[in-house]
Coordinates of C-alpha atoms and ligand atoms in Angstrom, one line a residue:
X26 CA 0.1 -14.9 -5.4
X27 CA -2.8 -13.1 -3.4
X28 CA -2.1 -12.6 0.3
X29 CA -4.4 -12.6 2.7
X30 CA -4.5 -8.7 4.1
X31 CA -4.0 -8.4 8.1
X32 CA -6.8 -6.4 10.1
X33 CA -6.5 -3.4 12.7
X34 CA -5.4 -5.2 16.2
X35 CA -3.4 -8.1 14.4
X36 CA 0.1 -7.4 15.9
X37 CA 2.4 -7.3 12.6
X38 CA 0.5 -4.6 11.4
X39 CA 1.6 -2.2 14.1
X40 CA 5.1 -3.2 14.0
X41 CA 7.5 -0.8 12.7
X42 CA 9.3 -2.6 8.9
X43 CA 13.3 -2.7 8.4
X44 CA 14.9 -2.0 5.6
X45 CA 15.3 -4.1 2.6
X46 CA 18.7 -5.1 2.1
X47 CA 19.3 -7.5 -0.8
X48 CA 17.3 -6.7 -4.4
X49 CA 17.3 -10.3 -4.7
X50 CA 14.5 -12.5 -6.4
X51 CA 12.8 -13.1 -3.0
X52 CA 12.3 -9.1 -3.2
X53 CA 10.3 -9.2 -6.7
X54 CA 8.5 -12.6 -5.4
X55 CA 7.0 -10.4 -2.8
X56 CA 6.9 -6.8 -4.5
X57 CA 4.6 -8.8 -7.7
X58 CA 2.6 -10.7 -5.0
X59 CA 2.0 -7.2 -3.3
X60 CA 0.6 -5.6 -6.4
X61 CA -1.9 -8.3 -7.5
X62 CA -2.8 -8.6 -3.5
X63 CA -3.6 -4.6 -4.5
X64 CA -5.1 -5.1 -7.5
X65 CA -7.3 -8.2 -6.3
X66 CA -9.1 -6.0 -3.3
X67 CA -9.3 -3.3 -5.1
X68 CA -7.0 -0.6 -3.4
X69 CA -4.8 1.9 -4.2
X70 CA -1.9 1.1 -2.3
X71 CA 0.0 -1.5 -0.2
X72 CA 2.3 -1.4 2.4
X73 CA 4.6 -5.2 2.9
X74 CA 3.6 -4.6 6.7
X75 CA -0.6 -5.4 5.4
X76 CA 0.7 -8.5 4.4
X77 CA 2.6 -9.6 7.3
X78 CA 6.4 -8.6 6.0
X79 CA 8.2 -6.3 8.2
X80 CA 10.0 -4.7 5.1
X81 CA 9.7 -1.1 4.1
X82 CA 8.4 -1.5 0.6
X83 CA 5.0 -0.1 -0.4
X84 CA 3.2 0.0 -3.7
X85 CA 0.7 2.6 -5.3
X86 CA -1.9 2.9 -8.1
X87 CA -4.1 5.4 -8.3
X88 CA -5.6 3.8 -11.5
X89 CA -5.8 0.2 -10.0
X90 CA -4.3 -1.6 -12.8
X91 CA -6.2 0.3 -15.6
X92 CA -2.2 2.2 -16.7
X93 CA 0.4 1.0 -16.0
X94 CA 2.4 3.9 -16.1
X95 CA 0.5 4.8 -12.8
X96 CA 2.3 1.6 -10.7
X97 CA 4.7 3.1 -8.2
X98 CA 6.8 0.9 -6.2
X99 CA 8.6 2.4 -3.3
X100 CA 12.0 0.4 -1.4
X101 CA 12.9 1.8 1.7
X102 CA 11.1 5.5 0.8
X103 CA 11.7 8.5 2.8
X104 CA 10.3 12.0 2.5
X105 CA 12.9 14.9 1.4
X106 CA 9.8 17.0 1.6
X107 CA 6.6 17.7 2.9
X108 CA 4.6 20.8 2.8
X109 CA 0.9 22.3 2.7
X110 CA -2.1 20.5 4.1
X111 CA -4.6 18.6 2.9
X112 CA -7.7 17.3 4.7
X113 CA -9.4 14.5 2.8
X114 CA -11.7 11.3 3.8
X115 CA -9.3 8.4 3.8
X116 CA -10.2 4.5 4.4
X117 CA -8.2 1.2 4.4
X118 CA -7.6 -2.0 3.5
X119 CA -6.5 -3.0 6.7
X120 CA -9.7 -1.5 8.4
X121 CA -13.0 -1.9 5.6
X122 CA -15.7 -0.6 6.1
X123 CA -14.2 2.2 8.5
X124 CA -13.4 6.2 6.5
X125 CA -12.3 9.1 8.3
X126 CA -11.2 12.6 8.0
X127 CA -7.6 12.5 8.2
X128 CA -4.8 15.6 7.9
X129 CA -2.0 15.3 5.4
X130 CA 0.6 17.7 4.0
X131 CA -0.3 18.6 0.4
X132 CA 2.8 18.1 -1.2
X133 CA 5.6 15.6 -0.5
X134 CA 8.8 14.6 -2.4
X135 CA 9.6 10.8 -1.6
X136 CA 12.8 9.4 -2.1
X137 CA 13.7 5.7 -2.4
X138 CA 15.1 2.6 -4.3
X139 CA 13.0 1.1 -7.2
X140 CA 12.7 -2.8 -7.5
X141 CA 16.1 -3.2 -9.2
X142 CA 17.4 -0.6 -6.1
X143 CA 18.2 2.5 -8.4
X144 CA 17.2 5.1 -6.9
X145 CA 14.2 7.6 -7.6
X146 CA 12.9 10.4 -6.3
X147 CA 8.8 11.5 -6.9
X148 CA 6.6 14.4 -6.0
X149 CA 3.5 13.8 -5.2
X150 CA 0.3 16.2 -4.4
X151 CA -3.4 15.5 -3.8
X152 CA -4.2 11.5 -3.5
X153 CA -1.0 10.6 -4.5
X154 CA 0.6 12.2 -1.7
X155 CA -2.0 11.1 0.6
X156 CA -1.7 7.5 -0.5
X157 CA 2.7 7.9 -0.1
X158 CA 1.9 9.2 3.5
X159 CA -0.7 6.8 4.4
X160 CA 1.7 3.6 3.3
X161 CA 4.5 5.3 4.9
X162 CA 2.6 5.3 7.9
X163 CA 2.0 1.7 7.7
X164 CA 6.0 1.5 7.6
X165 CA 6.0 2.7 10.7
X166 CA 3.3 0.5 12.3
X167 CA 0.7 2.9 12.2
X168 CA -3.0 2.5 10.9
X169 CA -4.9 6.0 9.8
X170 CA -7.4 5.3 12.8
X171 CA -4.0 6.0 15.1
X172 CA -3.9 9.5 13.4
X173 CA -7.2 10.5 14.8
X174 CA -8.2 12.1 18.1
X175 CA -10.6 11.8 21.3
X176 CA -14.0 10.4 20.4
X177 CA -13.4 9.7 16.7
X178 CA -10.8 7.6 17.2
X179 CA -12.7 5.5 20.4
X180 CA -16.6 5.3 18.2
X181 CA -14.4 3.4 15.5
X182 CA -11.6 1.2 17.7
X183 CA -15.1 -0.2 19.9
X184 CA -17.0 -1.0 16.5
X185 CA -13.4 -3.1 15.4
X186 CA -13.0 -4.5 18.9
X187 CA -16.8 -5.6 19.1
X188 CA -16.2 -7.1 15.3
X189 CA -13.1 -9.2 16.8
X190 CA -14.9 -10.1 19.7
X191 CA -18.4 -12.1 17.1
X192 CA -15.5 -13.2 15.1
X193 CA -16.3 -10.7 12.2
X194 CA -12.9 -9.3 11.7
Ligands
NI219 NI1 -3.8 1.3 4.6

């Protein structure tokens, strides 16, 4: 099932997820409706927190849907890692329309449960580790706008508050 993808400034988006605790059928209910909620938008990841769940489960594709070797899903994820820097343009779901220069590390070695809860452990460089840190930050309850500074950050929080305000977001 497709669910409807919550907006910068709608609260259970900046809310930090808990853990999942049971790898119970309610868990794959909401892991498969995260990846077609992916797939139907298009993006390249999701984070449970977009969608309203405070769990910290995210999913990536950087092939939306075209291999399906490419389909990560991440259960409570953690980084072992993180090194180097990477300095990329970087958008949303959560915030369309709105791209910005954002800094990441490089590199990054995630560690978490699959959706049975075995546990795996992936690097990741480049997008890929962009993506893991991005959806980790949603985790957290934070939206790449929060990762900018001074005047960047203000030009595009106005534009989304004027939005809100003629009913446009
Ligand atoms: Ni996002």
């Amino acid at each position: 099932m497709i669910r409807p993808i919550l907006r910068y400034g709608e609260r259970p988006l900046h809310e930090r997820a808990a853990d999942v605790t049971a790898f119970d059928d309610d868990l794959h209910r909401l892991i498969d409706d995260m990846i077609e909620t992916m797939y139907a938008a298009p993006g390249i990841g999701l984070a449970a927190t977009q969608i309203g769940v405070p769990l910290r489960i995210f999913v990536v594709d950087l092939s939306v849907g075209r291999k399906a070797e490419d389909l990560i899903v991440m259960v409570n994820p953690v980084f072992v890692e993180r090194d180097g820097t990477q300095l990329e343009e970087e958008g949303c779901l959560s915030a369309p329309g709105f791209n910005a220069t954002v800094i990441r590390p490089g590199r990054v070695l995630a560690r978490g449960a699959n959706r049975t809860g075995d546990e795996q452990t992936i690097e990741a460089t480049g997008l890929l580790a962009r993506a893991f840190q991005h959806e980790m930050d949603h985790l957290d309850g934070m939206v790449f706008i929060d990762r900018l500074r001074g005047i960047k950050r203000d030009v595009i929080v106005r534009k989304i508050q004027k939005l809100r305000k003629s009913g446009k977001w």
